[in-house]
XYZ file of C-alpha atoms in Angstrom:
369
model
C 107.666 29.534 51.307
C 106.396 32.927 50.121
C 102.909 32.033 51.330
C 104.284 31.054 54.760
C 106.167 34.352 55.081
C 103.166 36.355 53.859
C 100.902 34.644 56.414
C 103.394 35.137 59.242
C 103.789 38.852 58.488
C 100.032 39.364 58.219
C 99.652 38.295 61.870
C 101.197 41.613 62.882
C 98.130 43.820 62.745
C 100.134 47.022 62.410
C 101.398 45.739 59.038
C 99.360 45.949 55.829
C 100.458 42.909 53.820
C 99.509 42.324 50.185
C 98.008 38.901 49.454
C 100.143 36.216 47.811
C 98.184 36.146 44.552
C 98.666 39.872 43.917
C 102.346 39.860 44.799
C 102.911 36.795 42.589
C 101.949 38.777 39.463
C 105.509 40.131 39.538
C 107.158 36.721 39.917
C 109.985 36.118 37.444
C 109.709 39.588 35.923
C 112.350 42.304 35.839
C 110.423 45.136 37.478
C 111.408 48.312 39.272
C 110.739 48.095 43.015
C 109.344 51.629 43.050
C 106.828 50.586 40.380
C 105.861 47.529 42.453
C 105.261 49.798 45.435
C 103.104 52.171 43.396
C 101.027 49.418 41.794
C 100.421 47.534 45.042
C 100.129 50.636 47.209
C 102.825 49.597 49.691
C 105.801 51.309 51.307
C 108.099 48.270 51.497
C 108.848 45.321 49.225
C 110.394 42.041 50.347
C 112.012 40.155 47.482
C 114.245 37.116 47.294
C 115.278 33.943 45.543
C 115.609 30.225 46.239
C 118.331 28.027 44.711
C 118.962 24.322 45.190
C 122.181 22.319 44.734
C 123.573 19.057 46.124
C 120.944 18.563 48.800
C 121.189 22.147 50.017
C 119.005 25.179 49.511
C 120.121 28.812 49.554
C 117.548 31.529 50.190
C 118.345 35.215 49.788
C 116.078 38.046 50.840
C 116.110 41.813 50.902
C 113.726 44.428 52.229
C 113.532 47.603 50.160
C 111.885 50.973 50.754
C 109.690 51.248 47.652
C 109.569 55.044 47.895
C 113.312 55.754 48.113
C 114.687 52.482 46.713
C 116.960 52.161 49.774
C 117.848 48.725 51.173
C 116.677 48.294 54.761
C 117.746 44.688 55.294
C 119.360 41.834 53.371
C 120.467 38.353 54.378
C 121.171 34.861 53.093
C 120.068 31.554 54.587
C 121.602 28.177 53.734
C 120.012 24.949 54.938
C 120.025 21.224 54.203
C 117.132 20.209 51.987
C 115.921 17.281 54.086
C 112.503 18.107 55.536
C 110.942 20.754 53.302
C 108.215 21.636 55.812
C 110.693 22.108 58.659
C 112.821 24.152 56.260
C 109.864 26.419 55.415
C 109.109 26.959 59.097
C 112.739 27.693 59.941
C 113.237 30.170 57.106
C 109.903 31.863 57.809
C 110.872 32.470 61.446
C 114.329 33.692 60.386
C 112.976 36.142 57.807
C 110.105 37.472 59.910
C 112.288 37.814 63.032
C 114.774 39.854 61.039
C 112.495 42.196 59.113
C 109.685 42.868 61.616
C 111.871 44.919 64.028
C 113.642 46.520 61.048
C 110.278 47.665 59.677
C 109.253 49.071 63.043
C 112.552 50.941 63.388
C 112.204 52.301 59.838
C 108.675 53.518 60.583
C 109.821 55.143 63.849
C 112.603 56.936 61.955
C 110.092 58.230 59.386
C 107.740 59.396 62.159
C 110.470 61.320 64.009
C 111.244 63.297 60.823
C 107.654 64.488 60.396
C 106.607 67.933 61.534
C 104.375 67.920 64.670
C 101.411 69.465 62.817
C 101.419 66.526 60.372
C 101.425 63.701 62.925
C 98.752 60.988 62.855
C 97.671 58.707 65.697
C 100.008 56.034 64.349
C 102.925 58.513 64.296
C 102.302 59.318 67.951
C 102.181 55.596 68.728
C 105.515 55.018 66.974
C 107.105 57.882 68.881
C 105.692 56.425 72.102
C 107.263 53.056 71.273
C 110.638 54.739 70.776
C 110.415 56.242 74.278
C 109.134 52.976 75.762
C 112.235 51.172 74.466
C 114.487 53.417 76.587
C 113.279 51.714 79.812
C 113.804 54.953 81.793
C 111.537 56.998 84.056
C 111.562 59.870 81.573
C 111.005 57.538 78.628
C 107.924 55.960 80.198
C 106.462 59.362 81.077
C 106.913 60.580 77.502
C 105.555 57.301 76.093
C 102.364 57.730 78.147
C 101.947 61.318 76.914
C 102.409 60.300 73.274
C 100.164 57.211 73.536
C 97.416 59.324 75.104
C 97.760 61.799 72.225
C 97.326 58.883 69.809
C 94.153 57.882 71.676
C 92.803 61.428 71.475
C 93.172 61.296 67.693
C 91.861 57.726 67.448
C 89.873 56.538 70.516
C 89.668 53.025 68.951
C 93.457 52.565 68.781
C 93.799 49.456 70.961
C 97.604 49.184 70.739
C 97.999 52.769 71.973
C 95.711 52.046 74.945
C 97.610 48.838 75.748
C 100.965 50.622 75.506
C 99.871 53.426 77.833
C 98.542 50.862 80.317
C 101.770 48.875 80.080
C 103.827 51.986 80.837
C 101.672 52.784 83.888
C 102.274 49.201 85.071
C 106.049 49.561 84.625
C 105.969 52.795 86.638
C 104.647 50.728 89.544
C 106.873 47.676 89.033
C 110.034 49.741 88.566
C 109.022 52.083 91.420
C 108.984 55.208 89.270
C 105.464 56.097 90.417
C 104.844 59.112 92.647
C 101.299 57.780 93.154
C 101.364 53.972 92.738
C 97.632 53.585 93.335
C 96.792 55.997 90.529
C 99.267 54.291 88.181
C 97.831 50.870 89.019
C 94.256 51.994 88.393
C 95.240 53.609 85.087
C 97.053 50.455 83.989
C 93.973 48.338 84.651
C 91.579 50.886 83.109
C 93.582 51.219 79.905
C 94.056 47.455 79.630
C 90.285 46.961 79.815
C 89.800 49.692 77.216
C 92.283 47.977 74.885
C 90.498 44.629 75.233
C 87.093 46.228 74.664
C 88.385 47.608 71.345
C 90.085 44.422 70.124
C 90.359 41.230 72.168
C 91.926 39.328 69.273
C 95.200 41.221 68.728
C 98.214 39.191 69.971
C 100.279 42.164 71.147
C 97.330 43.717 72.982
C 96.432 40.392 74.598
C 100.009 39.821 75.760
C 100.350 43.334 77.178
C 97.020 43.077 79.025
C 98.080 39.666 80.356
C 101.161 41.233 81.965
C 99.044 43.955 83.546
C 96.673 41.294 84.878
C 99.585 39.325 86.365
C 101.400 42.267 87.963
C 98.596 44.712 88.827
C 95.625 42.414 89.497
C 97.451 39.281 90.652
C 95.317 37.053 88.442
C 97.958 34.679 87.061
C 95.408 32.145 85.825
C 93.655 34.662 83.564
C 96.986 36.144 82.518
C 98.260 32.719 81.415
C 95.102 32.108 79.388
C 95.489 35.436 77.578
C 99.200 35.173 76.903
C 98.907 31.577 75.688
C 96.248 32.762 73.260
C 98.527 35.570 72.129
C 101.368 33.218 71.118
C 98.869 30.920 69.408
C 97.549 33.832 67.335
C 101.066 34.983 66.432
C 103.890 32.534 67.169
C 106.349 34.971 65.537
C 105.705 37.871 67.935
C 108.594 38.874 70.204
C 106.226 40.810 72.450
C 103.871 37.856 72.899
C 106.666 35.439 73.889
C 108.490 38.043 75.968
C 105.396 38.948 77.977
C 104.543 35.251 78.273
C 107.889 34.777 79.991
C 107.103 37.412 82.602
C 103.592 36.085 83.176
C 104.919 32.567 83.806
C 107.710 33.966 85.981
C 105.160 35.798 88.163
C 103.032 32.621 88.284
C 105.954 30.728 89.841
C 106.741 28.614 86.764
C 110.370 29.584 85.984
C 111.066 26.640 83.622
C 108.283 27.718 81.275
C 109.339 31.343 81.718
C 112.851 30.489 80.472
C 111.427 28.666 77.448
C 109.275 31.694 76.616
C 112.104 34.209 76.950
C 114.397 32.026 74.833
C 111.713 31.752 72.150
C 111.294 35.544 72.211
C 115.019 36.043 71.646
C 115.019 33.508 68.817
C 112.001 35.184 67.216
C 113.601 38.665 67.351
C 117.376 38.462 67.928
C 117.888 42.194 67.285
C 114.867 43.510 69.186
C 115.263 46.804 71.113
C 113.815 45.105 74.211
C 116.296 42.212 74.379
C 117.733 43.551 77.641
C 114.396 42.946 79.382
C 114.147 39.403 78.029
C 117.676 38.605 79.231
C 116.860 39.924 82.703
C 113.707 37.796 82.718
C 115.800 34.722 81.930
C 118.272 35.717 84.645
C 115.567 36.099 87.300
C 114.060 32.729 86.325
C 117.485 31.038 86.425
C 118.046 32.377 89.955
C 114.803 30.755 91.131
C 115.992 27.531 89.458
C 119.350 27.819 91.293
C 121.172 28.066 87.955
C 123.247 30.989 89.148
C 126.065 30.771 86.597
C 123.535 30.944 83.753
C 121.801 33.845 85.493
C 125.087 35.773 85.455
C 125.516 35.123 81.734
C 121.982 36.432 81.093
C 122.486 39.441 83.373
C 125.708 40.409 81.594
C 123.972 40.167 78.216
C 121.252 42.506 79.503
C 123.903 44.884 80.817
C 125.652 44.978 77.439
C 122.342 45.590 75.645
C 121.373 48.467 77.954
C 123.936 49.556 80.601
C 121.366 51.897 82.190
C 118.774 49.165 82.866
C 118.869 48.778 86.647
C 117.262 45.322 86.704
C 120.362 43.885 85.010
C 122.333 44.768 88.147
C 119.624 43.322 90.406
C 120.063 40.049 88.553
C 123.866 40.163 88.753
C 124.016 41.222 92.417
C 121.763 38.350 93.500
C 123.402 35.682 91.326
C 126.968 36.674 92.285
C 125.998 36.697 95.975
C 124.503 33.191 95.799
C 127.793 31.918 94.355
C 129.839 33.609 97.083
C 131.455 36.009 94.604
C 131.122 38.819 97.116
C 133.265 41.492 95.460
C 131.359 41.181 92.173
C 128.029 41.124 94.038
C 128.919 44.349 95.878
C 130.047 45.970 92.631
C 126.731 45.112 90.945
C 124.824 46.314 94.024
C 126.697 49.629 93.970
C 125.895 50.146 90.289
C 122.232 49.337 91.005
C 122.111 51.990 93.735
C 123.698 54.535 91.391
C 120.868 53.954 88.911
C 118.136 53.497 91.544
C 119.229 55.358 94.719
C 115.934 54.704 96.490
C 116.095 50.910 96.114
C 115.329 48.905 99.248
C 114.533 45.225 99.600
C 111.319 45.943 101.500
C 110.072 48.278 98.752
C 110.930 45.657 96.146
C 108.984 42.986 98.054
C 106.010 45.341 98.381
C 105.658 45.586 94.605
C 103.202 43.325 92.815
C 104.462 40.110 91.270
C 107.264 39.501 93.773
C 105.852 36.518 95.691
C 107.724 33.988 93.556
C 111.153 35.629 93.809
C 112.394 34.259 97.147
C 115.874 33.297 95.993
C 116.277 36.580 94.114
C 115.467 38.503 97.311
C 117.715 36.252 99.389
C 120.530 37.152 97.000
C 119.810 40.867 97.484
C 120.386 40.460 101.217
C 123.592 38.496 100.672
C 124.828 41.252 98.328
C 124.380 43.828 101.098
C 121.560 45.813 99.498
C 119.649 48.040 101.985
C 116.715 46.449 103.732
């Protein structure tokens, strides 16, 4: 089980993971976590135990900051001991899905406390991710600035290039762009730069796949890249999340739903859950599963009340069900957050050709043409 978890964590290229054989030298010994961190040269230590009784197995785990000794995460898993291989897979996904976003949040917190003159390329990237998570016009602008600073310090930083390109794409898709043509060209340029640096990183591949789907309109190539991304790292929220959007744009809403649901299972506390829920909602609308779309839209709204796409989802789904008052309420909230929204502008954006029922719902909800 330790080997499975070690392998799964090592697929995240931003993590430096100590090999199983080295970490096993501490097995069964009473050692200080800070000493483990010093000897292995790591910032964090994941430790745990496995106990069996009456056909059941109980696994406990905790993630500790080896510098401060503070607990970052702890949990307990209890499962039936029937199929040991299925059990290993299930626990691996549960552990990795819990600690990977916790690690990223811990690293972002450390980066924000550092003085500007001491920042590295990775610090700038972490700060850019924090702004990217906000899903606002201002957040995307700041994320681009910080990611570009990371690239200035390290021109071979593929994840920073992919993030900047992704933010330029979102400026176009979310209609934040003052100059959409410039933003589109920058998205494509930075995505190509990221691939030229590393075409084997799952997160980079998935991000570039989304840019290819939305900015270039090449769904076939985008599907190839995003499928490769989830093969390389089946425990990556970003890979599954972006796969959902790529399949949604390609007009395959059933597979999009499966991808979004897998993303949520892989990272149930991820800062980007609101976008995954909206993706599910949009796909459900195209599948005429309007009640389920409303459930997804409300979850997105609760995760991030300022995310305008949640209200697009709700306005359309409510309108299709004839719940006119609720549709108008969602439409009004959408226009508060996005005063310039029009249906024609939405249709003009890339990646909208397979959203006919969504757009039909906009009209029924009384959104401006």
